[in-house]
PDB file of C-alpha atoms and ligand atoms in Angstrom:
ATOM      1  CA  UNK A  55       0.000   0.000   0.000  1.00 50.00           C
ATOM      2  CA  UNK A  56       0.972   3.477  -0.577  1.00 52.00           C
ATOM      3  CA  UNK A  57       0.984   6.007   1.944  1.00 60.00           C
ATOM      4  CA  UNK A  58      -0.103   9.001   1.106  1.00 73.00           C
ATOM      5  CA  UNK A  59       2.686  10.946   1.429  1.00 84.00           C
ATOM      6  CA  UNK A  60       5.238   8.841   0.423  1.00 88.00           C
ATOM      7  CA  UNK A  61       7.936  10.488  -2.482  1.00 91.00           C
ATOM      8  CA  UNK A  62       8.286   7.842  -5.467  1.00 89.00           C
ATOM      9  CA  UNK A  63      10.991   9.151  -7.565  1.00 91.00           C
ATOM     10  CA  UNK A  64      10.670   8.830 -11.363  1.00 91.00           C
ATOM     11  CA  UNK A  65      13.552   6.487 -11.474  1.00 91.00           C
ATOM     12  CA  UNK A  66      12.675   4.247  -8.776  1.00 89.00           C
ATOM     13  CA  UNK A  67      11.681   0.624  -9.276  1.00 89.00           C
ATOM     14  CA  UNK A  68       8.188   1.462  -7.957  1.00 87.00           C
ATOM     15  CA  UNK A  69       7.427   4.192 -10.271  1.00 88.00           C
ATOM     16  CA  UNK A  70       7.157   1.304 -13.271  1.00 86.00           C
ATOM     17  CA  UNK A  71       8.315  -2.334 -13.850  1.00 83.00           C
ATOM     18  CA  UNK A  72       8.952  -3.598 -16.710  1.00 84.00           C
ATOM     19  CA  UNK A  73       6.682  -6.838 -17.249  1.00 81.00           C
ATOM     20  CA  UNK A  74       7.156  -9.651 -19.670  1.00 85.00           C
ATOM     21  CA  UNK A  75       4.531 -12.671 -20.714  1.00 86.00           C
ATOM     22  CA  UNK A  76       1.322 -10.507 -20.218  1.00 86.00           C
ATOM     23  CA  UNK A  77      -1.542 -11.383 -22.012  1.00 92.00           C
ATOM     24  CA  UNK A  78      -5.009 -10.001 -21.551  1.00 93.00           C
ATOM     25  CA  UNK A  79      -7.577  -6.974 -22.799  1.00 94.00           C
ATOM     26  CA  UNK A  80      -5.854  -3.360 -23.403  1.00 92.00           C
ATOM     27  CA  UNK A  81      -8.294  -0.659 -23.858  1.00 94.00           C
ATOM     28  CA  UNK A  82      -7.966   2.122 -26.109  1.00 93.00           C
ATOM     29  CA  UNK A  83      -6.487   3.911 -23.117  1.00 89.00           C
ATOM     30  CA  UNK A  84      -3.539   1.424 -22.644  1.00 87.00           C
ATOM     31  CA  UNK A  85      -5.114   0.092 -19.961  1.00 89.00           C
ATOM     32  CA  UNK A  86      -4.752  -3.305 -18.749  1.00 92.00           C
ATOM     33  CA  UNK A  87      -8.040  -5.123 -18.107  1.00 94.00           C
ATOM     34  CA  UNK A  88      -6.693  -9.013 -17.813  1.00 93.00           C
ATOM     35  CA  UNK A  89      -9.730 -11.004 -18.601  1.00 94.00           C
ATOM     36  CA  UNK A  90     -12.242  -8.511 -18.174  1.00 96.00           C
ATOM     37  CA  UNK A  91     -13.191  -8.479 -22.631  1.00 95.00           C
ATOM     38  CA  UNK A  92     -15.920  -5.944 -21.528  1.00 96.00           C
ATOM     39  CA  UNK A  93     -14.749  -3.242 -18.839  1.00 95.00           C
ATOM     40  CA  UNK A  94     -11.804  -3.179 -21.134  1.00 95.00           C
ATOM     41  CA  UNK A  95     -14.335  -2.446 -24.150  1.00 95.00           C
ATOM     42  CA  UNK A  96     -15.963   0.270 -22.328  1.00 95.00           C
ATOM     43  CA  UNK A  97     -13.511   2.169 -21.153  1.00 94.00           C
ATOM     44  CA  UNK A  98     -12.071   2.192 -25.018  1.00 94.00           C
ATOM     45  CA  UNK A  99     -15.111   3.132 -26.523  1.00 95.00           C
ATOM     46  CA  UNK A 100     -16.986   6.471 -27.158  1.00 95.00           C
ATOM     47  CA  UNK A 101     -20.522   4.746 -28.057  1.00 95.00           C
ATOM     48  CA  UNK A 102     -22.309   1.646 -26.911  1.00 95.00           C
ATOM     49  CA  UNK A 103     -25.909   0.378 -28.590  1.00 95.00           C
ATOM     50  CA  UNK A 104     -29.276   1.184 -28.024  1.00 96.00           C
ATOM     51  CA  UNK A 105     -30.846  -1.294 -25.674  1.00 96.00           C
ATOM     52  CA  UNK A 106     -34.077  -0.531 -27.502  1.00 96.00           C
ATOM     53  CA  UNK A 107     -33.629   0.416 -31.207  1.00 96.00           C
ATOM     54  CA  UNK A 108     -29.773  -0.524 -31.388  1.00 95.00           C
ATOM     55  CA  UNK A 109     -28.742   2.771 -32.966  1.00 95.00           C
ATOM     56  CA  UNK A 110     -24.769   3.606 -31.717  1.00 95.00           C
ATOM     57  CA  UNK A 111     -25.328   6.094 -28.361  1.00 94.00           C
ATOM     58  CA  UNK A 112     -22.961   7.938 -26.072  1.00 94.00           C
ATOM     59  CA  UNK A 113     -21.084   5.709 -23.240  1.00 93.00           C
ATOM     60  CA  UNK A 114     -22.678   6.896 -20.076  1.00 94.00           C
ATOM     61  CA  UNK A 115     -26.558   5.615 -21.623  1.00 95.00           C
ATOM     62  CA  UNK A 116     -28.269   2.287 -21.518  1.00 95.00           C
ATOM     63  CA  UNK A 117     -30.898   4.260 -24.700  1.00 96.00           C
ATOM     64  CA  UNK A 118     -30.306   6.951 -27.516  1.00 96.00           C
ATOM     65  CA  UNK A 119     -32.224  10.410 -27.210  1.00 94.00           C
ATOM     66  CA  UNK A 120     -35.075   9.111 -29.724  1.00 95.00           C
ATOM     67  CA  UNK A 121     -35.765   6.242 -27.189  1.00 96.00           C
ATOM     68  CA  UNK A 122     -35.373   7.582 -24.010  1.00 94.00           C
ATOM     69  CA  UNK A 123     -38.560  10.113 -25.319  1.00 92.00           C
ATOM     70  CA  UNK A 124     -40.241   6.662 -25.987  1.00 94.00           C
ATOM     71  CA  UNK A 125     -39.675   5.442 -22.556  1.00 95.00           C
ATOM     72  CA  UNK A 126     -40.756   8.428 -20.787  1.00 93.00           C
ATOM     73  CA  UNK A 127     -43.972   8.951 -23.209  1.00 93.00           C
ATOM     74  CA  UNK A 128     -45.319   5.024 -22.167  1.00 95.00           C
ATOM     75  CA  UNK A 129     -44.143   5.373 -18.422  1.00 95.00           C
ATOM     76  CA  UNK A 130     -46.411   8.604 -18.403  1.00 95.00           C
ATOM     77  CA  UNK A 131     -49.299   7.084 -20.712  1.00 95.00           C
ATOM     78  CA  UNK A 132     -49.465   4.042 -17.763  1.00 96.00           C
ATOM     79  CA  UNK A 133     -49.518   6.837 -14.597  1.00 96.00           C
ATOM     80  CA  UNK A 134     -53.020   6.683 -13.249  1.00 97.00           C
ATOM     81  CA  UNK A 135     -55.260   9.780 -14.375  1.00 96.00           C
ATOM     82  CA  UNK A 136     -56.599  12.688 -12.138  1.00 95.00           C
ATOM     83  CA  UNK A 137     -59.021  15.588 -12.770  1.00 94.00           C
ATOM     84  CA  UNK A 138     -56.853  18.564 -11.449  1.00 94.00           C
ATOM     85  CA  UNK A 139     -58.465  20.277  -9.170  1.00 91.00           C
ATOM     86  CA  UNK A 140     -56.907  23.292 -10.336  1.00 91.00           C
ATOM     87  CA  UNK A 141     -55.464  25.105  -7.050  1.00 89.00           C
ATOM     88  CA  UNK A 142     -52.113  23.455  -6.591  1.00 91.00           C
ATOM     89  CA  UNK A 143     -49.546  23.358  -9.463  1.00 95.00           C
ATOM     90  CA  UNK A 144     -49.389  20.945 -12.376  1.00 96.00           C
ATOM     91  CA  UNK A 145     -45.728  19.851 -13.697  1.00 97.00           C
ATOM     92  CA  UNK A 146     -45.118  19.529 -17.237  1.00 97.00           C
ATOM     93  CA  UNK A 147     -42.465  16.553 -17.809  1.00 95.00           C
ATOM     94  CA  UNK A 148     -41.012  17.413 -21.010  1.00 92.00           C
ATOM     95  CA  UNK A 149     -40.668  21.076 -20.605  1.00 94.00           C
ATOM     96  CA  UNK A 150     -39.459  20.892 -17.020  1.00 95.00           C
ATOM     97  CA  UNK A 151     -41.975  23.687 -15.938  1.00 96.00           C
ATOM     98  CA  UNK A 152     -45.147  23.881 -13.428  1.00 97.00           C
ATOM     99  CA  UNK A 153     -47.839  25.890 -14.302  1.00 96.00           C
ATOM    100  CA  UNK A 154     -50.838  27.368 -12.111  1.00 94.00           C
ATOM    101  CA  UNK A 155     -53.424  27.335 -14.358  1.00 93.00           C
ATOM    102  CA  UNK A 156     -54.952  26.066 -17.966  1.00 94.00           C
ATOM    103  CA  UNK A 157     -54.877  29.784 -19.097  1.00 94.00           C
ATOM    104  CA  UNK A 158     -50.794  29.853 -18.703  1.00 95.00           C
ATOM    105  CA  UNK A 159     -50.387  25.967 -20.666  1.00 95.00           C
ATOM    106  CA  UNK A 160     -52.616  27.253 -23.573  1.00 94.00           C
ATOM    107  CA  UNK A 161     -50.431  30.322 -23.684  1.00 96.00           C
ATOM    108  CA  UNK A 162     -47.422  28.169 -23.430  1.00 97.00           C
ATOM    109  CA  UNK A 163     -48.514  25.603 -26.318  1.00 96.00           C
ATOM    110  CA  UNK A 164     -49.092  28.368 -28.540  1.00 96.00           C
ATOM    111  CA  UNK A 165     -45.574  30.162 -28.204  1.00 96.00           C
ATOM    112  CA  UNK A 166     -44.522  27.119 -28.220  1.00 96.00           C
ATOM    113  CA  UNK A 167     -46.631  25.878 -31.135  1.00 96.00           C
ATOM    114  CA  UNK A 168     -46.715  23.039 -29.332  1.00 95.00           C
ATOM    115  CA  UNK A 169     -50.222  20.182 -28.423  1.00 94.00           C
ATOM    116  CA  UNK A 170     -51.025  20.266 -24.642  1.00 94.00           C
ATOM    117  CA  UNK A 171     -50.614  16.190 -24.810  1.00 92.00           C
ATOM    118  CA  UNK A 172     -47.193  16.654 -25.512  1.00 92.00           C
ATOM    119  CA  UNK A 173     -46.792  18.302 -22.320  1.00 95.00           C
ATOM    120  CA  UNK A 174     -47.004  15.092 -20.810  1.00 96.00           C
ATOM    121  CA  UNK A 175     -48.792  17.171 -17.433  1.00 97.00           C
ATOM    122  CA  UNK A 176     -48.696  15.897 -14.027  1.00 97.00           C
ATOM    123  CA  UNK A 177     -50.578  16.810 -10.673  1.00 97.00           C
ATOM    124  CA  UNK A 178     -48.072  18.066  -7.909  1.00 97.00           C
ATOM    125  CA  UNK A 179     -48.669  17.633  -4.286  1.00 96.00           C
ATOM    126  CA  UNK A 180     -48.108  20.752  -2.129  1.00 95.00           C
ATOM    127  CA  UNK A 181     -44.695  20.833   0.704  1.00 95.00           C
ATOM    128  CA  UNK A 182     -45.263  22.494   3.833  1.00 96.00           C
ATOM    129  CA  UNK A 183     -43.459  24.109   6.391  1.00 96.00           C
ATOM    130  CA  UNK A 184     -42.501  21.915   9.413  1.00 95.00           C
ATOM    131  CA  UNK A 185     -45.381  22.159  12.182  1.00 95.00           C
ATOM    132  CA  UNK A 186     -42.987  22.320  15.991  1.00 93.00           C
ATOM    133  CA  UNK A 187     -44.031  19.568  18.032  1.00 88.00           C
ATOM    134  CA  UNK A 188     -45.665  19.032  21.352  1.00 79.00           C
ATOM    135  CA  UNK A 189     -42.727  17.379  22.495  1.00 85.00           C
ATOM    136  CA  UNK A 190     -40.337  20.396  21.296  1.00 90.00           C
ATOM    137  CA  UNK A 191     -37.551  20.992  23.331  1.00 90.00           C
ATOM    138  CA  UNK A 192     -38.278  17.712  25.701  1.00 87.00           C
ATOM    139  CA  UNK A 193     -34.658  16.799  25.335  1.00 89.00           C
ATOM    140  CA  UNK A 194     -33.680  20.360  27.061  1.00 92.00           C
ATOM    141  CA  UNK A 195     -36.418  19.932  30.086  1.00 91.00           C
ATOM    142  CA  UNK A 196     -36.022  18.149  33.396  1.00 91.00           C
ATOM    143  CA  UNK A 197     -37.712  14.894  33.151  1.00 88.00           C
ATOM    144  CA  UNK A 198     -41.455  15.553  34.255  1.00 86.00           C
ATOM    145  CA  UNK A 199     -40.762  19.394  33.068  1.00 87.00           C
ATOM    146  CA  UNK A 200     -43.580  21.225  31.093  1.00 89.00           C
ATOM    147  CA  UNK A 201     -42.773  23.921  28.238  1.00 90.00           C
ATOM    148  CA  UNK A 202     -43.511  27.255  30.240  1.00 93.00           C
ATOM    149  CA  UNK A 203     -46.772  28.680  29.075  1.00 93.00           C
ATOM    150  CA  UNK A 204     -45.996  31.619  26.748  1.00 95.00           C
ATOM    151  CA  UNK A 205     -43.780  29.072  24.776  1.00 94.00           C
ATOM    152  CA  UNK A 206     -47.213  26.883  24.205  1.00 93.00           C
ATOM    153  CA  UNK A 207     -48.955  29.979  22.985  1.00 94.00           C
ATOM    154  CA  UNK A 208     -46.054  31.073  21.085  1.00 95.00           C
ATOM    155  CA  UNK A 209     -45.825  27.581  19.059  1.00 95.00           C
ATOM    156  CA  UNK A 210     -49.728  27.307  18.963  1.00 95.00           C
ATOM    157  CA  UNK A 211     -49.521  30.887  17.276  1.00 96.00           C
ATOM    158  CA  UNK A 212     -46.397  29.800  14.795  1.00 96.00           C
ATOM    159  CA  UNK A 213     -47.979  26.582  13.621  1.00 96.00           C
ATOM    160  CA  UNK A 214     -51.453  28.339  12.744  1.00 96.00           C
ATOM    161  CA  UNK A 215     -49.251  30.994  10.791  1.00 97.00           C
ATOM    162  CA  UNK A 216     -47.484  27.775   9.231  1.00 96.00           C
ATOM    163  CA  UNK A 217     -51.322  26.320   8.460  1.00 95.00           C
ATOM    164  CA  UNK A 218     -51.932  29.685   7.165  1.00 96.00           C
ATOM    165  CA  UNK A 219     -49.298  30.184   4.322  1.00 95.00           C
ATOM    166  CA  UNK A 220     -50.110  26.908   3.411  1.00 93.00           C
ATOM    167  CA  UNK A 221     -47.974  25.079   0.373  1.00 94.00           C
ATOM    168  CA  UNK A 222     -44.174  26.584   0.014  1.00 94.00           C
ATOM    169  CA  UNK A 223     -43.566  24.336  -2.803  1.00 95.00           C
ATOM    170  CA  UNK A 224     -44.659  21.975  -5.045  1.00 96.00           C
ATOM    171  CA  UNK A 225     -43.365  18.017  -5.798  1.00 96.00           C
ATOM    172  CA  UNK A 226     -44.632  16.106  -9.154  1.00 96.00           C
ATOM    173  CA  UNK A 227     -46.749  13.307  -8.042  1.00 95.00           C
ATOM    174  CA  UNK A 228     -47.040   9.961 -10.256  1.00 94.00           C
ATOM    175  CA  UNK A 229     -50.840  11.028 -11.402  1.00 96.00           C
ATOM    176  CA  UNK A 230     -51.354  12.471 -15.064  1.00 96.00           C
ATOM    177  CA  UNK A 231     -53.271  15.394 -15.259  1.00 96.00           C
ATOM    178  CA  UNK A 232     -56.888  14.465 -17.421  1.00 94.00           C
ATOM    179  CA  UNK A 233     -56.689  17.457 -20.213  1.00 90.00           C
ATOM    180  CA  UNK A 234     -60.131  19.058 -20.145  1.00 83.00           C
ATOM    181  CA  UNK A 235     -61.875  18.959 -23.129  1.00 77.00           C
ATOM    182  CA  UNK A 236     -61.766  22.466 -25.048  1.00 71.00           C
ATOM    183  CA  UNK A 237     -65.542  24.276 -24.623  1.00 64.00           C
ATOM    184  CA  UNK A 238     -67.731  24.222 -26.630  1.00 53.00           C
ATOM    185  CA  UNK A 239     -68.475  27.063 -28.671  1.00 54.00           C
ATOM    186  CA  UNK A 240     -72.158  27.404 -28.594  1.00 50.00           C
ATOM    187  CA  UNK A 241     -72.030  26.264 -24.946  1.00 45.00           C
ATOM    188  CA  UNK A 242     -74.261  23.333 -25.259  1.00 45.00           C
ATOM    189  CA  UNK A 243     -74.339  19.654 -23.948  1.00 44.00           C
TER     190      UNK A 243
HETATM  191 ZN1   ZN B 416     -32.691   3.949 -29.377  1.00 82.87          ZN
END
């Protein structure tokens, strides 16, 4: 093992041996990967194939760009489907943005000039703040000891002013969004 601050000097026999009778995978990279055909195959190559259409794509990806749209198009057309109930936010998966209502995706598509499907819109379920605990700051108190009283009013007052700002962010949940249907003009059924 070598310490970590130990001095090899270029000329030293530890620096590099010379080795005779080796036989084994070298990667692109000159490096020496014994029996291992494949690691030495990876590291020497820029592009492996498509696990789904087979078309050359960049080390680093098990599918090329074309399929990895595929993927995420039938993973979202088998999420379960929601009516939004239009207060929280709704995500959009392809264009990495939330939205807060239908009037701000329609104006989206059309700068866009893109179909709401394509979207691909999910509901988001609301963070909160942290509520403090009826148990806050037992660790600090005598054993038996009670939180003096203006400190119960004071985190009674903090957690209905948490209650009261509500959601401070939003998370994508796993449920599509159901795309209303556009009105009908004349209004009728
Ligand atoms: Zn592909």
């Amino acid at each position: 093992m070598t310490k970590n601050n130990e001095v090899i000097m270029f000329n030293s026999n530890e620096a590099a041996q010379y080795r005779t009778g080796l036989s084994g995978w070298v990667s692109r990279n000159g490096i020496y990967y014994g029996n291992d055909e494949r690691a030495a195959r990876y590291d020497g190559c820029t592009h492996v194939t498509c696990e789904d259409c087979g078309k050359p794509t960049s080390r680093g990806w098990l599918v090329c760009h074309d399929c990895i749209g595929i993927r995420d198009k039938k993973k979202y057309e088998s999420m379960p489907k929601e009516a939004w109930d239009e207060k929280g936010m709704l995500y959009s998966q392809s264009a990495d943005k939330y939205f807060s209502d239908w009037g701000e995706i329609d104006d989206y598509c059309d700068e866009e000039d893109i179909k709401i499907d394509s979207l691909m819109l999910v509901i988001c379920k609301p963070n909160y703040l942290p509520l403090l605990d009826i148990d806050y700051g037992c660790d600090e108190l005598p054993e038996d000891g009670e939180l003096p009283d203006e400190i119960v009013e004071a985190i009674k007052d903090f957690n209905a002013v948490v209650k009261e700002v509500g959601a401070v962010s939003w998370l994508p949940s796993n449920k599509a969004a159901i795309i209303p249907l556009p009105d009908k003009p004349t209004g009728e059924k």
